[in-house]
N, CA, C and O atoms as a Tinker XYZ file with bonds, in Angstrom:
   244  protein
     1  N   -229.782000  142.757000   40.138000    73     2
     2  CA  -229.618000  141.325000   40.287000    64     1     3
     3  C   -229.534000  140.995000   41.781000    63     2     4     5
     4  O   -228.658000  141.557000   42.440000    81     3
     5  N   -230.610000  139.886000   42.541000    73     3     6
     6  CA  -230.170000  139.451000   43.702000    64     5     7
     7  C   -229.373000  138.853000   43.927000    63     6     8     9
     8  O   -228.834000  138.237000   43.009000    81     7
     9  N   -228.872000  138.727000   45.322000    73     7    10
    10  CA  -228.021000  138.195000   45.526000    64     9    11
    11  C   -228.007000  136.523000   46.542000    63    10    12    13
    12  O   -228.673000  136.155000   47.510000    81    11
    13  N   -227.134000  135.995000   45.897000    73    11    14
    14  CA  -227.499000  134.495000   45.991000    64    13    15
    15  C   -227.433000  133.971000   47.354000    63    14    16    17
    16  O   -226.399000  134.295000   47.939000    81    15
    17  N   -228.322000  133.188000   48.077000    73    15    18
    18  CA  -228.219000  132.864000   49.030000    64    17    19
    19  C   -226.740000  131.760000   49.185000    63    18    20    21
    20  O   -226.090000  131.146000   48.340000    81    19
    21  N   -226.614000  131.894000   50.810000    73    19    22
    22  CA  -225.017000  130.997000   50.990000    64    21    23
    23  C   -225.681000  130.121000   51.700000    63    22    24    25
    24  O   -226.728000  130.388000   52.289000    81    23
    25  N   -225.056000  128.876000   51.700000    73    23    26
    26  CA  -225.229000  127.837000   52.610000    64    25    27
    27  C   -224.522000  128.303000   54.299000    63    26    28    29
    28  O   -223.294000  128.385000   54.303000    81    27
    29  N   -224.966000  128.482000   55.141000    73    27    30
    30  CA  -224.336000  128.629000   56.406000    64    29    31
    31  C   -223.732000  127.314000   57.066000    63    30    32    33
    32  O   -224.514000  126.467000   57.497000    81    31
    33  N   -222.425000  127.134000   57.151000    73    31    34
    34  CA  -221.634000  125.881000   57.843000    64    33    35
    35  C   -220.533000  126.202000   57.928000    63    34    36    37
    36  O   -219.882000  127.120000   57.429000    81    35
    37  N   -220.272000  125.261000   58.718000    73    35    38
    38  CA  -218.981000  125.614000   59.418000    64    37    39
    39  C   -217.739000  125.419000   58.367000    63    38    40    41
    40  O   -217.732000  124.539000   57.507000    81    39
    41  N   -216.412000  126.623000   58.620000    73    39    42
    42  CA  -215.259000  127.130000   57.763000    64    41    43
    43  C   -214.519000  125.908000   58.050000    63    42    44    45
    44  O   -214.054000  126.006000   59.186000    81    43
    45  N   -214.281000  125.051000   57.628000    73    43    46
    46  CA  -213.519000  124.242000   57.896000    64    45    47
    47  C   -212.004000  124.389000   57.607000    63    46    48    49
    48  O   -211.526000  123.379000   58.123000    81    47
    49  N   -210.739000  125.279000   56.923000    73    47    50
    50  CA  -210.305000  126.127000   57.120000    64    49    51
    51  C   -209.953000  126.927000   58.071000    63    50    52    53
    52  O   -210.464000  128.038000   57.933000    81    51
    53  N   -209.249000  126.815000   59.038000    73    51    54
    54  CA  -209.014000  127.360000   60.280000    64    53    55
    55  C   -208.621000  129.301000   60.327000    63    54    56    57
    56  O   -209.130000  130.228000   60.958000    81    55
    57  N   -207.592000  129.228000   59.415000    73    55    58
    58  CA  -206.907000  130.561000   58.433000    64    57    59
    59  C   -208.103000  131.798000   58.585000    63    58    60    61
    60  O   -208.209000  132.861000   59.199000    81    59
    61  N   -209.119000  130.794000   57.422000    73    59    62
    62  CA  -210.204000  131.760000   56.133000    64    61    63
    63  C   -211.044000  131.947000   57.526000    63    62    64    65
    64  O   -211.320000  133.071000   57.943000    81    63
    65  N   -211.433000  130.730000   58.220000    73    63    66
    66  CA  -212.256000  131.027000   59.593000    64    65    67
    67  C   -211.973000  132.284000   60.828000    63    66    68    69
    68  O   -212.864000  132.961000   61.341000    81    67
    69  N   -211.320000  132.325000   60.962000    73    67    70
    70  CA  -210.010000  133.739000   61.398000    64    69    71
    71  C   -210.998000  134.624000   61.156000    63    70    72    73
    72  O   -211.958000  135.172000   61.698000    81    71
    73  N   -210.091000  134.525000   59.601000    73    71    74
    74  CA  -210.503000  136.335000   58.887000    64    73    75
    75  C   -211.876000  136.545000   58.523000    63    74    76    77
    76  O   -212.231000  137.542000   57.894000    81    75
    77  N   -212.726000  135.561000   58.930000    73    75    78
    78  CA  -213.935000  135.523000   58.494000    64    77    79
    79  C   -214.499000  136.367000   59.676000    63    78    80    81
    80  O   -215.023000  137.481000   59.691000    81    79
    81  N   -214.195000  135.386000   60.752000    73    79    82
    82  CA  -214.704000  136.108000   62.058000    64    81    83
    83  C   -214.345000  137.117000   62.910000    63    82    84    85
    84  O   -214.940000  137.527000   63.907000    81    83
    85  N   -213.239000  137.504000   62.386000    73    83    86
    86  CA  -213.009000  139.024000   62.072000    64    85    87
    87  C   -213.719000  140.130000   61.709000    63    86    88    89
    88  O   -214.333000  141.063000   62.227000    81    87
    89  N   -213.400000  139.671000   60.567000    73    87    90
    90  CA  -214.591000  140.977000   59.422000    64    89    91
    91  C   -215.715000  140.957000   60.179000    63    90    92    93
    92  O   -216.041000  142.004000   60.737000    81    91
    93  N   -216.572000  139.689000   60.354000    73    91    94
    94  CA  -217.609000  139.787000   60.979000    64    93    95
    95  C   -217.663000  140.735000   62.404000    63    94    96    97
    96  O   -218.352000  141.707000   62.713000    81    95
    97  N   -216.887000  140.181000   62.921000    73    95    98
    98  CA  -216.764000  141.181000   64.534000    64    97    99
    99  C   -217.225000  142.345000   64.090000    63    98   100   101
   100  O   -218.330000  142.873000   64.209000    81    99
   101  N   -216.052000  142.750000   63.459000    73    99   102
   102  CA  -216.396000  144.629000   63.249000    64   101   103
   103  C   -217.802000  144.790000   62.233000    63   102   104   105
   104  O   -218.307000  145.912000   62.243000    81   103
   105  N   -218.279000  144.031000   61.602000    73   103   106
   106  CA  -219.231000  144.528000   61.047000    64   105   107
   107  C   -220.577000  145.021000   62.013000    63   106   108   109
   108  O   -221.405000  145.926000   61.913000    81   107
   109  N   -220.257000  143.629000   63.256000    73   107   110
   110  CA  -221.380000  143.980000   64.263000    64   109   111
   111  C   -221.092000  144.634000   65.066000    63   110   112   113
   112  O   -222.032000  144.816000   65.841000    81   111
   113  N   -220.039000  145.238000   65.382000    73   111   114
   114  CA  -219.747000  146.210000   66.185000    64   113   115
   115  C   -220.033000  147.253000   65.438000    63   114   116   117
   116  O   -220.621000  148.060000   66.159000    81   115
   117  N   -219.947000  147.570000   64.597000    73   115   118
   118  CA  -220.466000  148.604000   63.521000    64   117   119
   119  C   -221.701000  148.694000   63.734000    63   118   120   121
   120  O   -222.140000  149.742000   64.207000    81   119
   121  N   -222.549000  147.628000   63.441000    73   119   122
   122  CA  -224.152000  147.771000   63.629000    64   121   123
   123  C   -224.542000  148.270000   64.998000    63   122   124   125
   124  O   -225.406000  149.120000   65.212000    81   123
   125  N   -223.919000  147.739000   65.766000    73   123   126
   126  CA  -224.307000  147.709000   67.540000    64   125   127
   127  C   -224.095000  149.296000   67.855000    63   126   128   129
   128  O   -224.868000  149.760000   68.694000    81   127
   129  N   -222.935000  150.369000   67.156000    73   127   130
   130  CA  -222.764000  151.670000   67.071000    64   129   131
   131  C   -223.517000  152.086000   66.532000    63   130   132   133
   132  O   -224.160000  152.892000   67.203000    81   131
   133  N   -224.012000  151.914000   65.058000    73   131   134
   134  CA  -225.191000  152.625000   64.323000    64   133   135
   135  C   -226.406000  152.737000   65.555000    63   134   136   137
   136  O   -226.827000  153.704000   66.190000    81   135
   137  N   -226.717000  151.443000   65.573000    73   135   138
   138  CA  -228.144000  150.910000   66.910000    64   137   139
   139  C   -228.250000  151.830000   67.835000    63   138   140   141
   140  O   -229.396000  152.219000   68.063000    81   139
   141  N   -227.214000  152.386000   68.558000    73   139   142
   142  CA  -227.047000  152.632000   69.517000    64   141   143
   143  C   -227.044000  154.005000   69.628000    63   142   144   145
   144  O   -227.236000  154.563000   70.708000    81   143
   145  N   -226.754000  154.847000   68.156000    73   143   146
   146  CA  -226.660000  155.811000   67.436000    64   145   147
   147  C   -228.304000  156.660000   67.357000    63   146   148   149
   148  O   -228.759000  157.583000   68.032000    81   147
   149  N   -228.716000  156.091000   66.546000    73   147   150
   150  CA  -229.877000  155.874000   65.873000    64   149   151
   151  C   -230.843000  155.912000   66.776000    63   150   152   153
   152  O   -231.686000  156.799000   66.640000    81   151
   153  N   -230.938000  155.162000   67.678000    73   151   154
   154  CA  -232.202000  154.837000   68.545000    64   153   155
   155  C   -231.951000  155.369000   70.394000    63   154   156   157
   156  O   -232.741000  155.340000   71.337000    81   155
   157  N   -230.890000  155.700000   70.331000    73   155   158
   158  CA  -230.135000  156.439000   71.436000    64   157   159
   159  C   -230.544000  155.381000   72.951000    63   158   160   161
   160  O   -230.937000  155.626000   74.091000    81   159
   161  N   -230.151000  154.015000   72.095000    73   159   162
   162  CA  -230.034000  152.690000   73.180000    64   161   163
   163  C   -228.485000  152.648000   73.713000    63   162   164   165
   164  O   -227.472000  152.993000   73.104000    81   163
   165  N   -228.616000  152.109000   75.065000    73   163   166
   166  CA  -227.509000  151.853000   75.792000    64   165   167
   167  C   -227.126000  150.007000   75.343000    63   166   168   169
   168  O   -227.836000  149.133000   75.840000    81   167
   169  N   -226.136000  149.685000   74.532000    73   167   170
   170  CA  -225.795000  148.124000   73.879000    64   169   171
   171  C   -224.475000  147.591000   74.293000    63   170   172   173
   172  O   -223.355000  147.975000   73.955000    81   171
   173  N   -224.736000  146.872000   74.891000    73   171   174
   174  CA  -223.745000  145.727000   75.779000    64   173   175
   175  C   -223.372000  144.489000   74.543000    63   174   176   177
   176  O   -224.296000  143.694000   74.366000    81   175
   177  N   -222.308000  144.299000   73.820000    73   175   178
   178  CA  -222.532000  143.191000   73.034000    64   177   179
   179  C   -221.096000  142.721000   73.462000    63   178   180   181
   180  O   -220.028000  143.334000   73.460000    81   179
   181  N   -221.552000  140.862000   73.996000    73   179   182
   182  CA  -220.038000  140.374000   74.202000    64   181   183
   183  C   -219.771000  139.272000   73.108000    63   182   184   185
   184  O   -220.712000  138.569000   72.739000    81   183
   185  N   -218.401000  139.092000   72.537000    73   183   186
   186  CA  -218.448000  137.910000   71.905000    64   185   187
   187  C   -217.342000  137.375000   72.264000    63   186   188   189
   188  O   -216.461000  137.929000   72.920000    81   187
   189  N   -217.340000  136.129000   71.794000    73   187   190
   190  CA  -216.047000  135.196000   72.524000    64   189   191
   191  C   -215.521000  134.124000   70.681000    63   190   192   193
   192  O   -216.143000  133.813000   69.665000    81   191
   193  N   -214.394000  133.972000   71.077000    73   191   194
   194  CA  -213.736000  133.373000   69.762000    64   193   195
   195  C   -213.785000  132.214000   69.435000    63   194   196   197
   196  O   -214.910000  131.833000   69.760000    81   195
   197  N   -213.363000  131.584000   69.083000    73   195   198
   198  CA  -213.114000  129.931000   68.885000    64   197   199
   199  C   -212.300000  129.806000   70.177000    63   198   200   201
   200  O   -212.694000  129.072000   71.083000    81   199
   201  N   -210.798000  130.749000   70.301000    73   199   202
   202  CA  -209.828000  130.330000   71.117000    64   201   203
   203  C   -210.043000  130.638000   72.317000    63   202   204   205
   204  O   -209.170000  130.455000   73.165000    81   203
   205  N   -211.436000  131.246000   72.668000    73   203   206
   206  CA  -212.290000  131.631000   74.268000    64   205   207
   207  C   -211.521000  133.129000   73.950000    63   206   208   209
   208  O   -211.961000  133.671000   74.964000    81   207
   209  N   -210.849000  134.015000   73.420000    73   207   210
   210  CA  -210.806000  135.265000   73.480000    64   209   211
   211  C   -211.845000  135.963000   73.519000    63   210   212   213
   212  O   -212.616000  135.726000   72.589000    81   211
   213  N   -212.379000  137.224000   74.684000    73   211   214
   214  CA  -213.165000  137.742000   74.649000    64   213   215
   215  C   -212.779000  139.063000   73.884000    63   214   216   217
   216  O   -211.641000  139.533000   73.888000    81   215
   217  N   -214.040000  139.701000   73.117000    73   215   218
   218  CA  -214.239000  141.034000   72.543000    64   217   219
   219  C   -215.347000  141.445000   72.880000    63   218   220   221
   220  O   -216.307000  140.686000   72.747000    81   219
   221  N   -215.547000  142.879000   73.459000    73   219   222
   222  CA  -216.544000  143.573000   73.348000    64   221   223
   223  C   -216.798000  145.220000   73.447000    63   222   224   225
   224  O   -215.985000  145.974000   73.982000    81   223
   225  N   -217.846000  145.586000   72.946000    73   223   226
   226  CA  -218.396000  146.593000   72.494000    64   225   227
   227  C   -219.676000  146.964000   73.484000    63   226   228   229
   228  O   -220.680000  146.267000   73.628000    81   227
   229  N   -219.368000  148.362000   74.198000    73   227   230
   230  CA  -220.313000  148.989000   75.091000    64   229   231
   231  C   -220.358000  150.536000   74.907000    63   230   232   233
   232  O   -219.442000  151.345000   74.758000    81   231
   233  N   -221.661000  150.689000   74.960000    73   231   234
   234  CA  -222.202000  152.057000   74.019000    64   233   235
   235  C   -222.486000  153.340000   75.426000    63   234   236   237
   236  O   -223.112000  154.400000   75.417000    81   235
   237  N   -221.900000  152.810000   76.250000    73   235   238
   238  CA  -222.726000  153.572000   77.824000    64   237   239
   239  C   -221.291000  154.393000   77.857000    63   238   240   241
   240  O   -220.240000  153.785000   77.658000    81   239
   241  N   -221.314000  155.682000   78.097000    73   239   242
   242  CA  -220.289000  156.554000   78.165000    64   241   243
   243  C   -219.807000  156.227000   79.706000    63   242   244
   244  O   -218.852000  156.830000   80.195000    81   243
């Protein structure tokens, strides 16, 4: 069974928006490790929050 497309918009929910963009973080930091893994690329990924907190993930020893 596929799986159903989501409407993409904004969490209006401040809380669920959080933990949303959370999970998300690490999922792409996850990917950006596989990537980086896999294809033996050097990956710079910055992200920034709602509250301007920066996070990031760099694959260069």
């Amino acid at each position: 069974m596929p799986r159903q497309k989501i409407q993409i918009k904004k969490i209006d929910n401040t809380a669920a928006r959080q933990v949303t963009f959370s999970k998300r973080r690490r999922g792409l930091f996850k990917k950006a490790l596989e990537l980086s893994t896999l294809c033996d690329a050097e990956i710079e990924l910055i992200v920034f929050s709602a509250a301007g907190k920066l996070f990031e993930y760099s694959s260069s020893r």
